[in-house]
Coordinates of C-alpha atoms in Angstrom, one line a residue:
Chain Q
M1 CA -0.1 0.2 -0.3
P2 CA 2.6 2.4 -1.1
H3 CA -0.1 5.3 -1.6
Q4 CA -2.3 6.4 0.9
C5 CA -5.3 9.4 0.6
T6 CA -4.6 11.6 3.1
N7 CA -8.2 12.7 3.3
C8 CA -9.8 9.3 4.1
D9 CA -6.9 7.0 4.5
R10 CA -7.8 4.8 1.6
T11 CA -4.6 2.8 0.4
F12 CA -3.6 2.2 -3.1
S13 CA -1.3 -0.3 -4.2
D14 CA 1.8 0.6 -6.0
G15 CA 1.2 1.5 -9.6
S16 CA -2.6 1.9 -9.1
K17 CA -4.2 4.1 -11.6
E18 CA -7.3 4.3 -9.7
M19 CA -5.8 7.5 -7.7
L20 CA -4.8 9.2 -10.8
S21 CA -8.2 11.2 -11.1
G22 CA -8.6 11.5 -7.2
C23 CA -9.6 9.1 -4.8
P24 CA -12.7 7.4 -5.6
D25 CA -14.0 7.3 -2.2
C26 CA -13.7 10.9 -1.1
G27 CA -12.3 12.7 -4.1
G28 CA -9.1 13.7 -2.2
N29 CA -6.3 14.4 -4.6
K30 CA -3.6 14.4 -1.9
F31 CA -2.0 11.2 -1.2
Q32 CA 1.0 10.2 0.7
F33 CA 3.7 7.5 -0.2
K34 CA 4.1 4.7 2.5
P35 CA 6.8 2.4 1.9
A36 CA 6.1 -1.2 3.0
G37 CA 6.4 -1.6 6.7
A38 CA 5.8 2.1 7.5
D39 CA 2.4 1.7 9.0
S40 CA 3.1 4.5 11.5
V41 CA 2.9 7.1 8.9
D42 CA 0.7 9.8 9.7
T43 CA 2.2 13.2 8.4
A44 CA 3.4 15.0 5.4
A45 CA 2.2 13.8 2.2
E46 CA 4.1 12.5 -0.6
P47 CA 3.5 14.1 -4.2
P48 CA 0.8 12.2 -5.9
D49 CA 1.6 10.4 -9.1
P50 CA 2.6 12.6 -12.0
P51 CA 0.5 13.1 -14.8
E52 CA 1.1 11.1 -18.1
P53 CA 2.9 13.4 -20.4
S54 CA 1.0 14.7 -23.5
G55 CA 1.8 11.8 -25.9
G56 CA 0.9 13.3 -29.1
S57 CA 2.9 16.8 -28.7
S58 CA 4.7 17.8 -31.5
V59 CA 7.9 18.0 -29.3
A60 CA 7.7 14.6 -28.9
Q61 CA 7.2 13.6 -32.5
T62 CA 10.1 15.9 -33.7
V63 CA 12.6 14.3 -31.3
G64 CA 10.9 11.0 -30.6
K65 CA 13.3 9.2 -32.3
T66 CA 16.3 10.4 -30.5
A67 CA 14.7 10.0 -27.4
A68 CA 14.0 6.5 -28.2
T69 CA 17.7 5.6 -29.0
V70 CA 18.4 7.5 -25.5
K71 CA 15.8 5.5 -23.8
D72 CA 17.5 2.3 -25.2
L73 CA 20.7 3.2 -24.3
M74 CA 19.6 4.0 -20.6
G75 CA 17.2 0.6 -20.8
S76 CA 20.3 -1.7 -21.6
A77 CA 22.6 0.0 -19.4
T78 CA 20.3 -0.5 -16.4
A79 CA 18.1 -3.4 -17.7
E80 CA 19.4 -6.0 -15.2
E81 CA 18.7 -4.1 -12.2
S82 CA 15.3 -2.6 -13.1
P83 CA 12.2 -5.2 -12.5
T84 CA 9.7 -5.1 -15.0
R85 CA 6.6 -3.9 -13.7
S86 CA 3.4 -3.8 -15.3
D87 CA 0.6 -3.0 -13.1
G88 CA 1.9 -3.3 -9.3
P89 CA 1.8 -6.2 -7.3
D90 CA -0.6 -8.8 -8.5
T91 CA -1.1 -10.6 -5.0
T92 CA -2.7 -7.8 -3.3
G93 CA -5.7 -5.6 -4.2
P94 CA -5.6 -1.9 -3.8
D95 CA -7.7 -2.3 -0.4
R96 CA -6.1 -5.3 1.3
G97 CA -2.5 -3.8 1.5
D98 CA -2.5 -3.7 5.2
S99 CA -3.3 -7.5 5.5
R100 CA 0.0 -8.5 4.1
P101 CA 1.8 -10.6 6.4
S102 CA 5.3 -9.6 5.1
P103 CA 6.6 -5.9 4.9
E104 CA 7.7 -6.6 1.6
D105 CA 5.7 -7.2 -1.8
T106 CA 6.6 -9.2 -4.6
A107 CA 7.7 -6.5 -7.0
Q108 CA 10.1 -5.5 -4.1
A109 CA 11.1 -9.0 -3.8
S110 CA 11.8 -9.3 -7.2
A111 CA 13.6 -6.1 -7.2
R112 CA 16.2 -6.9 -4.7
T113 CA 16.7 -10.7 -5.6
D114 CA 20.2 -9.9 -7.0
V115 CA 21.1 -7.8 -3.9
V116 CA 20.3 -9.6 -0.6
S117 CA 18.2 -12.5 0.7
V118 CA 15.2 -12.5 2.9
D119 CA 17.4 -13.3 5.7
E120 CA 19.4 -10.4 5.5
L121 CA 16.5 -7.9 5.7
P122 CA 15.6 -6.6 9.2
A123 CA 12.7 -8.8 10.2
E124 CA 10.6 -5.8 11.3
P125 CA 11.7 -2.6 9.6
S126 CA 11.4 -0.1 12.5
D127 CA 10.0 3.5 11.6
D128 CA 10.5 6.9 13.1
G129 CA 6.9 8.1 11.9
E130 CA 8.2 9.9 9.3
H131 CA 7.3 9.2 5.7
H132 CA 10.8 9.8 4.6
F133 CA 13.0 7.1 3.2
Q134 CA 16.7 7.3 5.1
P135 CA 19.6 8.5 3.3
V136 CA 21.8 5.9 2.3
Q137 CA 25.1 7.3 3.5
T138 CA 24.4 8.8 6.8
D139 CA 28.0 9.9 7.0
D140 CA 27.4 12.0 3.8
P141 CA 26.9 15.9 4.9
A142 CA 25.0 16.3 1.6
S143 CA 22.3 14.5 3.2
A144 CA 21.4 17.4 5.2
R145 CA 19.7 19.2 2.6
P146 CA 16.3 20.9 3.0
T147 CA 13.5 18.7 1.9
Q148 CA 10.3 19.9 0.5
T149 CA 8.2 17.0 0.1
E150 CA 5.1 19.1 0.5
P151 CA 4.6 20.3 -3.2
S152 CA 1.1 21.7 -2.6
E153 CA 2.7 24.1 -0.1
S154 CA 5.6 25.3 -2.1
A155 CA 4.9 28.7 -3.0
P156 CA 5.8 30.0 -6.5
A157 CA 4.2 27.6 -8.8
D158 CA 5.9 28.3 -12.0
R159 CA 9.4 28.0 -11.3
V160 CA 12.0 28.4 -8.6
S161 CA 13.9 31.8 -9.2
A162 CA 17.5 31.5 -9.7
D163 CA 18.0 33.7 -6.5
A164 CA 16.8 30.6 -4.6
A165 CA 20.0 28.9 -5.1
E166 CA 21.5 30.1 -2.2
D167 CA 18.7 29.1 0.0
D168 CA 20.2 26.3 2.1
A169 CA 17.9 26.1 4.9
E170 CA 18.3 24.0 8.0
P171 CA 18.6 20.3 7.7
T172 CA 15.6 18.1 8.0
A173 CA 15.4 16.4 11.8
D174 CA 15.0 12.9 10.2
Q175 CA 18.3 12.3 9.0
K176 CA 19.4 9.7 11.8
P177 CA 21.8 7.0 11.1
R178 CA 20.0 3.9 10.0
A179 CA 21.4 0.4 9.1
D180 CA 18.5 -1.0 6.9
R181 CA 20.3 -0.4 3.5
P182 CA 18.9 -3.3 1.7
G183 CA 15.5 -1.9 1.8
L184 CA 16.8 1.4 0.4
E185 CA 17.9 -0.5 -2.5
E186 CA 14.3 -1.7 -3.3
L187 CA 12.8 1.9 -2.4
R188 CA 15.2 3.4 -4.8
E189 CA 14.2 1.0 -7.7
E190 CA 10.5 1.2 -6.7
L191 CA 10.7 5.1 -7.2
N192 CA 12.8 4.9 -10.2
D193 CA 10.2 3.1 -11.7
Q194 CA 7.5 5.4 -10.9
F195 CA 9.6 8.4 -11.9
E196 CA 11.4 7.6 -14.9
S197 CA 13.1 11.1 -15.5
I198 CA 15.9 10.6 -13.3
K199 CA 17.5 7.3 -12.6
V200 CA 19.2 6.9 -9.4
L201 CA 21.9 4.2 -10.1
E202 CA 23.5 4.8 -6.7
P203 CA 24.4 7.8 -4.9
G204 CA 26.1 10.3 -7.1
Q205 CA 25.3 8.3 -10.4
Y206 CA 22.5 9.4 -12.1
E207 CA 20.9 8.9 -15.8
L208 CA 18.6 11.3 -17.0
N209 CA 15.8 11.2 -19.4
L210 CA 15.9 14.4 -20.9
M211 CA 12.6 14.2 -23.0
E212 CA 10.7 13.1 -19.7
L213 CA 12.2 16.1 -18.0
Y214 CA 11.2 18.7 -20.6
D215 CA 7.7 17.2 -21.1
R216 CA 6.7 17.2 -17.2
E217 CA 4.9 20.2 -16.1
E218 CA 6.2 19.8 -12.5
Y219 CA 9.8 20.1 -11.8
I220 CA 12.2 18.2 -9.6
V221 CA 13.7 20.7 -7.3
A222 CA 15.7 18.6 -4.9
L223 CA 16.9 15.1 -4.9
Q224 CA 18.1 12.5 -2.2
E225 CA 20.5 9.7 -2.8
D226 CA 17.8 7.2 -1.9
G227 CA 15.6 8.5 -4.8
R228 CA 13.5 10.6 -2.6
Y229 CA 12.7 13.9 -4.6
S230 CA 10.8 17.2 -4.3
I231 CA 8.7 18.3 -6.9
Q232 CA 7.2 21.5 -7.9
V233 CA 3.7 21.4 -9.2
P234 CA 2.2 23.9 -11.4
E235 CA -0.7 26.4 -10.2
N236 CA -3.4 24.5 -12.3
F237 CA -2.5 21.3 -11.0
R238 CA -4.1 21.6 -7.8
D239 CA -8.0 21.9 -7.5
Chain C
M1 CA 12.4 20.4 -41.0
G2 CA 15.4 22.5 -41.3
L3 CA 13.9 24.7 -43.9
L4 CA 10.7 25.2 -42.3
T5 CA 12.2 25.8 -39.1
D6 CA 14.3 28.7 -40.8
L7 CA 11.2 29.9 -42.3
K8 CA 9.4 30.0 -38.9
D9 CA 12.7 31.6 -37.5
S10 CA 12.8 34.4 -39.9
I11 CA 9.2 35.1 -39.3
S12 CA 9.5 35.1 -35.5
R13 CA 12.7 37.0 -35.7
A14 CA 10.8 39.8 -38.0
A15 CA 7.9 39.9 -35.9
S16 CA 10.2 40.5 -33.0
T17 CA 11.9 43.1 -34.8
L18 CA 8.7 44.9 -35.1
F19 CA 7.9 44.7 -31.5
S20 CA 11.0 45.4 -30.0
E21 CA 9.9 48.2 -27.6
E22 CA 8.4 45.2 -25.5
N23 CA 10.1 43.5 -22.4
P24 CA 13.5 42.2 -22.7
K25 CA 13.5 38.9 -24.4
R26 CA 14.9 36.3 -22.1
I27 CA 17.8 34.4 -23.7
G28 CA 18.9 31.0 -22.5
I29 CA 22.3 30.1 -22.6
Y30 CA 22.3 26.4 -23.4
G31 CA 24.8 23.6 -24.2
P32 CA 26.7 20.6 -22.7
P33 CA 28.8 20.7 -19.7
N34 CA 31.9 22.6 -20.2
A35 CA 31.2 24.3 -23.2
G36 CA 32.0 27.6 -22.1
K37 CA 28.3 28.8 -21.1
T38 CA 29.2 30.7 -18.0
T39 CA 32.5 32.1 -19.5
L40 CA 30.3 33.5 -22.3
A41 CA 27.6 34.8 -20.0
N42 CA 30.3 36.7 -17.8
R43 CA 31.6 38.2 -20.9
I44 CA 28.2 39.5 -22.1
A45 CA 27.4 40.7 -18.7
R46 CA 30.7 42.3 -18.2
D47 CA 31.0 43.9 -21.5
W48 CA 27.6 45.6 -21.1
T49 CA 26.6 45.9 -17.3
G50 CA 30.1 45.4 -15.6
D51 CA 28.9 42.6 -13.4
A52 CA 29.5 38.8 -13.9
V53 CA 26.9 36.2 -13.9
G54 CA 28.8 33.2 -12.0
P55 CA 32.0 31.4 -11.4
E56 CA 33.7 29.9 -14.3
S57 CA 35.7 26.4 -13.7
H58 CA 37.4 23.8 -15.9
I59 CA 35.5 21.3 -13.7
P60 CA 32.3 20.0 -15.3
H61 CA 29.0 21.2 -14.0
E62 CA 30.3 24.2 -12.0
T63 CA 26.9 25.9 -12.7
R64 CA 24.2 23.7 -11.0
R65 CA 21.5 26.4 -10.9
A66 CA 20.4 28.6 -13.6
R67 CA 21.6 32.4 -13.2
R68 CA 19.8 35.1 -14.6
K69 CA 21.2 38.5 -15.4
E70 CA 18.5 41.0 -16.4
D71 CA 18.2 43.8 -18.7
I72 CA 21.4 44.0 -20.5
E73 CA 21.4 46.5 -23.1
I74 CA 23.4 46.0 -26.2
E75 CA 24.2 48.8 -28.5
R76 CA 24.4 47.8 -32.0
N77 CA 24.4 50.2 -34.9
G78 CA 23.1 53.0 -32.9
A79 CA 20.0 50.9 -31.8
T80 CA 19.8 49.0 -28.4
V81 CA 18.7 45.8 -27.5
N82 CA 17.7 44.6 -24.1
I83 CA 17.8 41.1 -23.3
D84 CA 17.7 39.2 -20.0
I85 CA 20.4 36.0 -20.2
V86 CA 19.9 33.0 -18.3
D87 CA 23.2 30.9 -17.7
T88 CA 22.1 27.3 -17.5
P89 CA 23.6 24.2 -16.1
G90 CA 25.2 22.0 -18.8
V91 CA 22.5 19.4 -20.0
T92 CA 23.7 15.9 -20.1
T93 CA 21.9 12.1 -19.9
K94 CA 24.5 10.9 -17.4
V95 CA 26.1 12.3 -14.3
D96 CA 28.7 10.3 -12.3
Y97 CA 30.5 11.7 -9.2
E98 CA 33.6 9.5 -10.2
E99 CA 34.1 11.9 -13.0
F100 CA 34.7 14.6 -10.1
L101 CA 37.3 12.6 -8.3
D102 CA 39.9 13.2 -11.0
H103 CA 39.6 16.7 -10.0
D104 CA 40.9 16.3 -6.5
M105 CA 37.5 16.3 -5.0
E106 CA 36.6 14.1 -2.0
K107 CA 33.9 11.7 -2.7
D108 CA 31.4 13.5 -0.4
D109 CA 31.6 16.7 -2.5
A110 CA 31.7 14.7 -5.5
V111 CA 28.5 12.8 -4.8
R112 CA 26.9 16.3 -3.6
R113 CA 28.1 17.9 -6.8
S114 CA 26.7 15.2 -9.0
R115 CA 23.3 15.4 -7.2
E116 CA 23.0 19.0 -7.7
A117 CA 24.2 19.0 -11.4
T118 CA 21.5 16.4 -11.9
E119 CA 18.8 18.8 -10.3
G120 CA 20.7 21.5 -12.5
V121 CA 19.8 19.6 -15.7
A122 CA 16.1 19.2 -14.7
E123 CA 16.0 22.9 -13.8
A124 CA 17.5 23.8 -17.3
M125 CA 15.1 21.5 -19.1
H126 CA 12.1 23.3 -17.2
W127 CA 13.4 26.8 -18.2
L128 CA 13.4 25.5 -21.7
R129 CA 10.0 24.6 -21.6
E130 CA 8.6 27.6 -19.6
D131 CA 10.7 30.6 -19.8
V132 CA 13.1 31.5 -22.5
D133 CA 12.3 33.6 -25.7
G134 CA 15.5 32.4 -27.5
V135 CA 18.4 30.1 -27.1
I136 CA 22.2 30.6 -27.2
Y137 CA 23.5 27.2 -28.0
V138 CA 27.1 27.2 -26.7
L139 CA 29.4 24.0 -28.2
D140 CA 33.0 23.5 -27.4
S141 CA 34.6 23.5 -31.0
S142 CA 37.4 21.2 -29.9
T143 CA 35.0 18.2 -29.3
D144 CA 32.8 16.0 -31.1
P145 CA 29.3 17.7 -31.4
F146 CA 27.4 14.7 -32.7
T147 CA 26.1 13.8 -29.3
Q148 CA 22.7 12.7 -28.2
V149 CA 22.5 15.8 -25.9
N150 CA 23.2 18.2 -28.6
T151 CA 20.8 16.4 -31.2
M152 CA 18.0 16.2 -28.7
L153 CA 18.3 19.5 -27.2
I154 CA 18.3 21.2 -30.6
G155 CA 15.5 19.2 -31.7
I156 CA 13.5 20.5 -28.8
I157 CA 14.5 24.0 -29.6
E158 CA 13.5 23.7 -32.9
S159 CA 10.3 22.0 -32.0
Q160 CA 9.4 25.0 -29.9
D161 CA 10.2 27.4 -32.9
L162 CA 12.6 29.2 -30.6
P163 CA 15.1 31.3 -32.3
V164 CA 18.5 29.7 -32.0
L165 CA 22.1 30.9 -32.4
I166 CA 24.8 28.4 -32.4
L167 CA 28.2 29.4 -30.9
A168 CA 31.2 27.6 -31.8
N169 CA 33.2 28.4 -28.5
K170 CA 36.9 27.6 -27.7
T171 CA 38.4 28.8 -30.9
D172 CA 41.5 29.7 -29.0
L173 CA 42.2 26.0 -28.6
E174 CA 44.5 24.2 -31.2
E175 CA 41.9 21.2 -31.7
S176 CA 39.0 23.5 -32.6
S177 CA 37.2 22.9 -35.8
V178 CA 34.1 25.2 -36.4
Q179 CA 33.5 23.7 -39.7
R180 CA 32.7 20.3 -37.6
I181 CA 29.9 22.4 -35.9
R182 CA 28.7 23.8 -39.1
N183 CA 28.5 20.1 -40.5
A184 CA 26.7 19.0 -37.5
F185 CA 23.8 21.7 -37.7
P186 CA 24.0 22.9 -41.3
Q187 CA 20.4 24.3 -40.8
H188 CA 21.6 27.0 -38.2
E189 CA 24.0 29.7 -38.4
T190 CA 27.2 28.9 -36.6
I191 CA 29.3 31.9 -35.1
P192 CA 33.0 30.9 -33.9
L193 CA 34.2 32.8 -30.8
S194 CA 36.4 32.4 -27.8
A195 CA 34.4 33.4 -24.7
L196 CA 37.6 33.2 -22.7
E197 CA 39.6 35.4 -25.0
G198 CA 36.8 37.7 -26.3
D199 CA 37.7 36.7 -29.9
N200 CA 34.9 37.5 -32.4
M201 CA 32.3 39.1 -29.7
D202 CA 31.6 41.9 -32.1
E203 CA 29.9 39.2 -34.7
V204 CA 28.4 37.4 -31.5
Y205 CA 26.6 40.9 -30.4
D206 CA 25.7 41.7 -34.1
K207 CA 24.0 38.5 -34.0
I208 CA 22.4 38.4 -31.0
A209 CA 20.9 41.8 -31.8
E210 CA 19.6 40.3 -35.1
Y211 CA 18.3 37.0 -33.6
F212 CA 16.8 38.3 -30.3
G213 CA 16.4 42.2 -30.6

């Protein structure tokens, strides 16, 4: 149940398209992302799924061929580590996520088969009540960056002014050392799957899909090593 | 498509000349990392305002946030042209911190630079979509221009019908080949220059006035 409506608490499975047009139950359009095992999450909301890029745009046609080439290149470079996911986990329905016995779903399991065995995973991932994933390298000073995971509250909707560059505010409070690195690999894969503009291969190594970045209305303002990201949502995107 | 784009460019240029009294055009300086975008932006800003735009470096991805210099007034042939220039982070499809380790950088710093550079590319692409009226595309004429980044970016710019001026920078280097850049993008005019040395800036300003005035 990676996604949860912040209004009525209805949960949605990863990759669910139900929420794209708002919560079917209450019509809410704010959702939070809940990684498996993070049941105590109750605070900030993660950005909702991005909209489908306008497929038939003239831009896409003009440079579509090049984009495809780049996509192919990117795909071949990372194919072995990207699990194929068509429609989210097939064993759990959108509403039954909470009843899963294991904190890990099948898609996640397949995502990390090359990495660790189930035995190596922490039995019951502890959670600090934050929806954030933990930084991979806890000794990295860069992880003490401002996070803005509430896109609906970011003030200027069209763009960040260039002057905001120096705006290095105080670090967030949830940057505590954690040892659950294997879990982060899965989460990164999962986010990579949902968010194809930027692939995080490992901390400090990124692959960018320029067409995706260009085609998106919202724009990424801050990245974390673990695949966490902040986006800025255009004005007409809300309500 | 080149012909059609040329035609559209000419029309939009003619139209913009007619309405040159309006707000300054916002011109994005785009290109791959280390092409000399900031050196050029600083050169333009210093020549006409006395200020610089941002720090230059031989290490790629020095510019990781777009920087704007507003209302630069360029005088050409008795007339003035007002533009805002936006110096953008170098656009690339791959950012790897290991590249920075060769430049005497600690791993932590390299990883952070890498992440910021990635955010910078996202910002540059966003500006291209929303906020620029014209593009100065800067290429390092001592390197191969046939890259996917260049092809894709110029393709996007063309599809937006944005006027684009291609600058073959770093003509002060021995390996420089302006012709190689002309061959790569024959549908656009290519102006050679050395932003570092200030060579051929007169022609650059002539063309800026002609394209974006």
